[in-house]
Short mmCIF file of C-alpha atoms in Angstrom, two decimals:
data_model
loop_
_atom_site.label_atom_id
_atom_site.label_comp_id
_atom_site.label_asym_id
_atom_site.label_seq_id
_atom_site.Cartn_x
_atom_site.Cartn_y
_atom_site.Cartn_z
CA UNK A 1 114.87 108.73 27.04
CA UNK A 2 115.01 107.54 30.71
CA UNK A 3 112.41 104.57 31.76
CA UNK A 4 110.57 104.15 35.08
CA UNK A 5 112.75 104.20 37.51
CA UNK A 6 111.88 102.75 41.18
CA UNK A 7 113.85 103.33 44.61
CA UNK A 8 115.37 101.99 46.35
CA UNK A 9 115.76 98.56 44.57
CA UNK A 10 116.09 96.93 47.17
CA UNK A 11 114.75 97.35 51.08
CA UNK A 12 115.10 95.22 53.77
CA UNK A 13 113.03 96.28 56.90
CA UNK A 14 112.06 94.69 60.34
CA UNK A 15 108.15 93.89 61.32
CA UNK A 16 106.15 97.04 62.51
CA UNK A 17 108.50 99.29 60.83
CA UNK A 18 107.34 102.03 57.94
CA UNK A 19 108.73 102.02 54.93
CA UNK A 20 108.36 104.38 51.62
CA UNK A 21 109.17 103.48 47.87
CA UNK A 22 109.36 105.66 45.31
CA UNK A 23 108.21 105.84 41.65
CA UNK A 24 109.57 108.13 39.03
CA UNK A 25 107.83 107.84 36.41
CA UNK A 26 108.22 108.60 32.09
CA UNK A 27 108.16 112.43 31.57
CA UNK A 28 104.85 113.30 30.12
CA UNK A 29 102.93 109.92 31.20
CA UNK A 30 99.72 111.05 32.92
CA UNK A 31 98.51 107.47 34.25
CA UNK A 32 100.78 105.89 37.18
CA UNK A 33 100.18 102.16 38.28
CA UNK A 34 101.39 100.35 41.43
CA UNK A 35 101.34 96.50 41.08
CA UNK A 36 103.32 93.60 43.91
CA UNK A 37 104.57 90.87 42.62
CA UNK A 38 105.18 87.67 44.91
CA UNK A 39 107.73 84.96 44.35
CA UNK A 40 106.65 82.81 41.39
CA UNK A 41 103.13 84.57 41.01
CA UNK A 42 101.93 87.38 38.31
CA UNK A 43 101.98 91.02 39.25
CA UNK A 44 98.97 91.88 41.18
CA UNK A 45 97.30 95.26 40.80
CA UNK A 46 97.46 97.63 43.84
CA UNK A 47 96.70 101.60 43.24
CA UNK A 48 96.52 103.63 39.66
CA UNK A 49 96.40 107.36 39.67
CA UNK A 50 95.30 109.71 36.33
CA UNK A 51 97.39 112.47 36.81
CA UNK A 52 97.34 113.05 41.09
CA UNK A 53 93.99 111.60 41.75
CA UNK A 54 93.85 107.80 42.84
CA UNK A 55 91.43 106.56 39.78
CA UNK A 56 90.91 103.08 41.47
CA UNK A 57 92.64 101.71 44.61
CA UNK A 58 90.97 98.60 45.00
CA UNK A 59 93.91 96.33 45.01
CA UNK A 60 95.19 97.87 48.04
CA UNK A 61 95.25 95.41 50.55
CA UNK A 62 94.08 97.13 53.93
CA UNK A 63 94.49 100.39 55.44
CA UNK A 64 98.11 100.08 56.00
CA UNK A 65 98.87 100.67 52.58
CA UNK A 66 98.81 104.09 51.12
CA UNK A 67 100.04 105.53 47.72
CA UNK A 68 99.92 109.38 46.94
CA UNK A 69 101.16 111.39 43.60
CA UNK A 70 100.79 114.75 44.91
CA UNK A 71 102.50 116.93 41.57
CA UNK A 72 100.70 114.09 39.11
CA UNK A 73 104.54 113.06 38.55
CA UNK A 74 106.49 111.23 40.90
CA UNK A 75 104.44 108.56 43.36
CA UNK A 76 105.35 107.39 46.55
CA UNK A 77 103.97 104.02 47.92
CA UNK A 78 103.62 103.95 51.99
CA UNK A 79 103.49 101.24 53.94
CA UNK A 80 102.68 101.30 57.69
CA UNK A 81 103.74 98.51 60.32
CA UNK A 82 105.23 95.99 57.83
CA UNK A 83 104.34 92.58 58.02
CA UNK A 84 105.95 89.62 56.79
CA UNK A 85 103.97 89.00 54.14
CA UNK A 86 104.24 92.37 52.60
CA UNK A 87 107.58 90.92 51.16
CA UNK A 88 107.65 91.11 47.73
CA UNK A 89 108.45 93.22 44.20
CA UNK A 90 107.03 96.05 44.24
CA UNK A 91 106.73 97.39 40.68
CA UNK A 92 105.73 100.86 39.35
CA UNK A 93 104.42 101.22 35.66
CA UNK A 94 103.29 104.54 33.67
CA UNK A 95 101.52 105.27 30.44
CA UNK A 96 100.85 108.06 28.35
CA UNK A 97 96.81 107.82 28.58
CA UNK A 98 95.07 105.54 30.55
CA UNK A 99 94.63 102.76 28.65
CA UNK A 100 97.87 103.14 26.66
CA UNK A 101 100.42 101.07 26.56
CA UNK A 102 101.76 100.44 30.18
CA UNK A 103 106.10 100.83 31.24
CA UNK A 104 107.49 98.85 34.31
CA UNK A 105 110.66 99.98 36.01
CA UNK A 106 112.81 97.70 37.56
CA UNK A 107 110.69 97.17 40.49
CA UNK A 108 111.32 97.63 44.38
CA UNK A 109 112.12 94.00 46.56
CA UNK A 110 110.97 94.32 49.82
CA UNK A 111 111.95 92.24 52.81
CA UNK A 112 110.70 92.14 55.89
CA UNK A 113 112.14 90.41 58.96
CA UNK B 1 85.84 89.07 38.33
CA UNK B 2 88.04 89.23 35.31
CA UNK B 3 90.96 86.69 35.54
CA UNK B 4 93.84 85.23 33.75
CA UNK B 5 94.89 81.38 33.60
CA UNK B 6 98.31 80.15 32.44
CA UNK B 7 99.58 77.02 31.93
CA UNK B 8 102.26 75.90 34.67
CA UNK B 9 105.65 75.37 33.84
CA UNK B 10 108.44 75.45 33.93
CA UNK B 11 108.61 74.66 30.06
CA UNK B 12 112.00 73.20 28.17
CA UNK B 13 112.55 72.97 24.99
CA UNK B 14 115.55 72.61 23.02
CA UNK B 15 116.75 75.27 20.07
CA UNK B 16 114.59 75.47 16.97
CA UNK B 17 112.00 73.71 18.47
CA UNK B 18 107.71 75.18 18.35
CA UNK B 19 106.27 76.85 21.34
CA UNK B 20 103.26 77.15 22.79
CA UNK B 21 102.31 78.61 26.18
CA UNK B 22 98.09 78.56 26.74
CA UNK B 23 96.21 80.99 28.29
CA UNK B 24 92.35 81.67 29.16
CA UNK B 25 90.76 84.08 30.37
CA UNK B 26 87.64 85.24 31.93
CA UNK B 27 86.00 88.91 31.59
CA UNK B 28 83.19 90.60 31.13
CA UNK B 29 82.62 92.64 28.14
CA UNK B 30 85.59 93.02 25.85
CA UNK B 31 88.86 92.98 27.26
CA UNK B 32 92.37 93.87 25.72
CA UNK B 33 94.67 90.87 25.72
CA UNK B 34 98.91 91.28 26.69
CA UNK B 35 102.14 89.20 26.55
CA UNK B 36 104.58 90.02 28.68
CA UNK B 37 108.23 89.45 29.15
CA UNK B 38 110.56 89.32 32.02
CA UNK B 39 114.20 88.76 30.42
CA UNK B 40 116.45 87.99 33.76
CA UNK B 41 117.82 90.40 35.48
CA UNK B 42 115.27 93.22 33.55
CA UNK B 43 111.92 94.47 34.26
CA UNK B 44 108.35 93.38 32.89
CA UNK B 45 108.59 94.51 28.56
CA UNK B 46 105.49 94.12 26.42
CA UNK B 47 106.00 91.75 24.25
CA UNK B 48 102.72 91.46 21.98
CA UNK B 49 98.74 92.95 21.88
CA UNK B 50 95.45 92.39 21.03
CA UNK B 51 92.34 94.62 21.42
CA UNK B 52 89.54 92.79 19.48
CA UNK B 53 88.36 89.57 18.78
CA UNK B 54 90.32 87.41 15.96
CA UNK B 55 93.40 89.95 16.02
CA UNK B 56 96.68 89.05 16.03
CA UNK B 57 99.42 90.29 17.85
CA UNK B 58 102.85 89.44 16.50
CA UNK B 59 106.57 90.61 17.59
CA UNK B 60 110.10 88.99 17.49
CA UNK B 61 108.65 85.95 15.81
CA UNK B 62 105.50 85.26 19.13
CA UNK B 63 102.07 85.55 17.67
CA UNK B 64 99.23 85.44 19.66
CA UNK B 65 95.54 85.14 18.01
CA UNK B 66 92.71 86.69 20.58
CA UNK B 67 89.86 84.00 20.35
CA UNK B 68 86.61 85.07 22.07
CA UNK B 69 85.06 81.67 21.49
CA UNK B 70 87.49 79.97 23.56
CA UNK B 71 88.63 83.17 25.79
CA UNK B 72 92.34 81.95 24.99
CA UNK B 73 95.11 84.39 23.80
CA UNK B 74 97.85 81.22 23.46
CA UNK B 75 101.48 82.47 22.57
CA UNK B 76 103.06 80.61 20.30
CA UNK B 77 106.74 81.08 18.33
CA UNK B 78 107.93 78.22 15.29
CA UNK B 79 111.36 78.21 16.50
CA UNK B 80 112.54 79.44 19.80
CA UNK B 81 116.34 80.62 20.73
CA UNK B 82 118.34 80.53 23.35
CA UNK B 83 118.06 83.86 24.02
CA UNK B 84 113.84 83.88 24.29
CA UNK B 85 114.66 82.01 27.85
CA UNK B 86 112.53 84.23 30.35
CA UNK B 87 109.03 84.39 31.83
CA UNK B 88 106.39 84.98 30.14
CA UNK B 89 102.73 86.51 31.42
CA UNK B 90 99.61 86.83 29.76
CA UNK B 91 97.40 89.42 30.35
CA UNK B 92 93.79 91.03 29.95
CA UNK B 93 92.88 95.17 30.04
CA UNK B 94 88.96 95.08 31.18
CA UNK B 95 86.89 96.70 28.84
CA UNK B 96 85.42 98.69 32.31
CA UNK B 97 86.45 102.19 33.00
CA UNK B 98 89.68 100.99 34.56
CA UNK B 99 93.49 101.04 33.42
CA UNK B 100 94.45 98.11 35.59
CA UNK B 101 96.04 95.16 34.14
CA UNK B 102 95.04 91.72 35.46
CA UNK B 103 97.90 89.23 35.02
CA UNK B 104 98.61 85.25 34.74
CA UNK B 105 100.79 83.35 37.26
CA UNK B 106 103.85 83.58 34.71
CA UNK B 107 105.21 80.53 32.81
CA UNK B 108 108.71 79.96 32.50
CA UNK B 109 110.24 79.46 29.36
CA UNK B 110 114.05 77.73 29.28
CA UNK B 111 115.49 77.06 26.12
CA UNK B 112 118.70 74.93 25.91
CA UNK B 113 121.07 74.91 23.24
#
């Protein structure tokens, strides 16, 4: 069956500018997660939603960041006036359950100019 | 706040030879403990699990023995392969009502033939 699949895969953008990335995630998986990964560091934990509800942003960085999941399916991470040091991987994982086993896609690099 | 400590590498090690990567942790209550993999070129893949005290997760030859007296979850393999070349990052599930994952810095493993 298909994996987690992230677009685009790759997005270069200029500072200020608003970008969205998108997060398809395993049929059937109620639990989405939203992690960013910088160059040579660990994913870091942004957003997770149980089914469309956010069940515990507190990884989002400031107000400029904003993640919804309106259908409890697909999830689509926004990001307002991009910075320069928003550049990273941004990388999308789903589970059945909540505390199940968790499925990255390919991940989402983001550069901004 | 829960957190995840890994030992810096890069590590090298020719064919055949033992590995061990460390890692400690630091939680509150009882956490889940993860290995994961990131082959290049392919996105994060569990490799191996604990969810209690003195278990052991084993897959493809890693084992990994959770050890609450010494909050270490150390990944170890008796004879590595070329083809086990990748980064590797441990991490812990708090035992809170949360699904997030908090993750190591990543060690890199190169094996040469």
């Amino acid at each position: 069956g298909a994996g987690v699949s992230q677009t685009p895969s790759n997005k270069v953008t200029e500072k200020g500018k608003y970008v969205e990335l998108r997060c398809d995630p395993i049929s059937g998986h109620t639990a989405l997660y939203w992690y960013r990964q910088s160059l040579g560091q660990g994913p870091e934990f942004l957003i997770y939603f149980q089914g469309t509800g956010a069940a515990d942003d507190s990884g989002l960085p400031n107000d400029r960041f904003f993640a919804v999941r309106p259908e409890g399916s697909v999830s689509t991470l926004k990001i307002q006036r991009t910075e320069r040091g928003d550049s990273a991987v941004y990388l999308c994982a789903s589970s059945f359950l909540e505390y199940n086993e968790q499925f990255f896609g390919p991940g989402t690099r983001l550069t901004v100019l | 706040g829960n957190s995840v400590t890994q030992m810096e590498g890069p590590v090298t090690l020719s064919e055949e030879a033992f590995l061990t990567i460390n890692c400690t942790y630091t939680a509150t209550g009882y956490p889940s403990l993860f290995w994961y993999v990131q082959y290049p070129g392919e996105g994060l893949q569990l490799l191996l699990k604990a969810t209690k005290a003195d278990d052991k997760g084993s897959n493809k030859g890693f084992e990994a023995t959770y050890r609450k007296e010494t909050t270490s979850f150390h990944l170890e393999k008796g004879s590595v392969q070329v083809s086990d070349s990748a980064v590797y990052f441990c991490a812990l599930h708090g035992s809170g009502n949360t699904g997030k994952l908090i993750f190591g810095q990543g060690t890199t493993l190169q094996v040469k033939p």
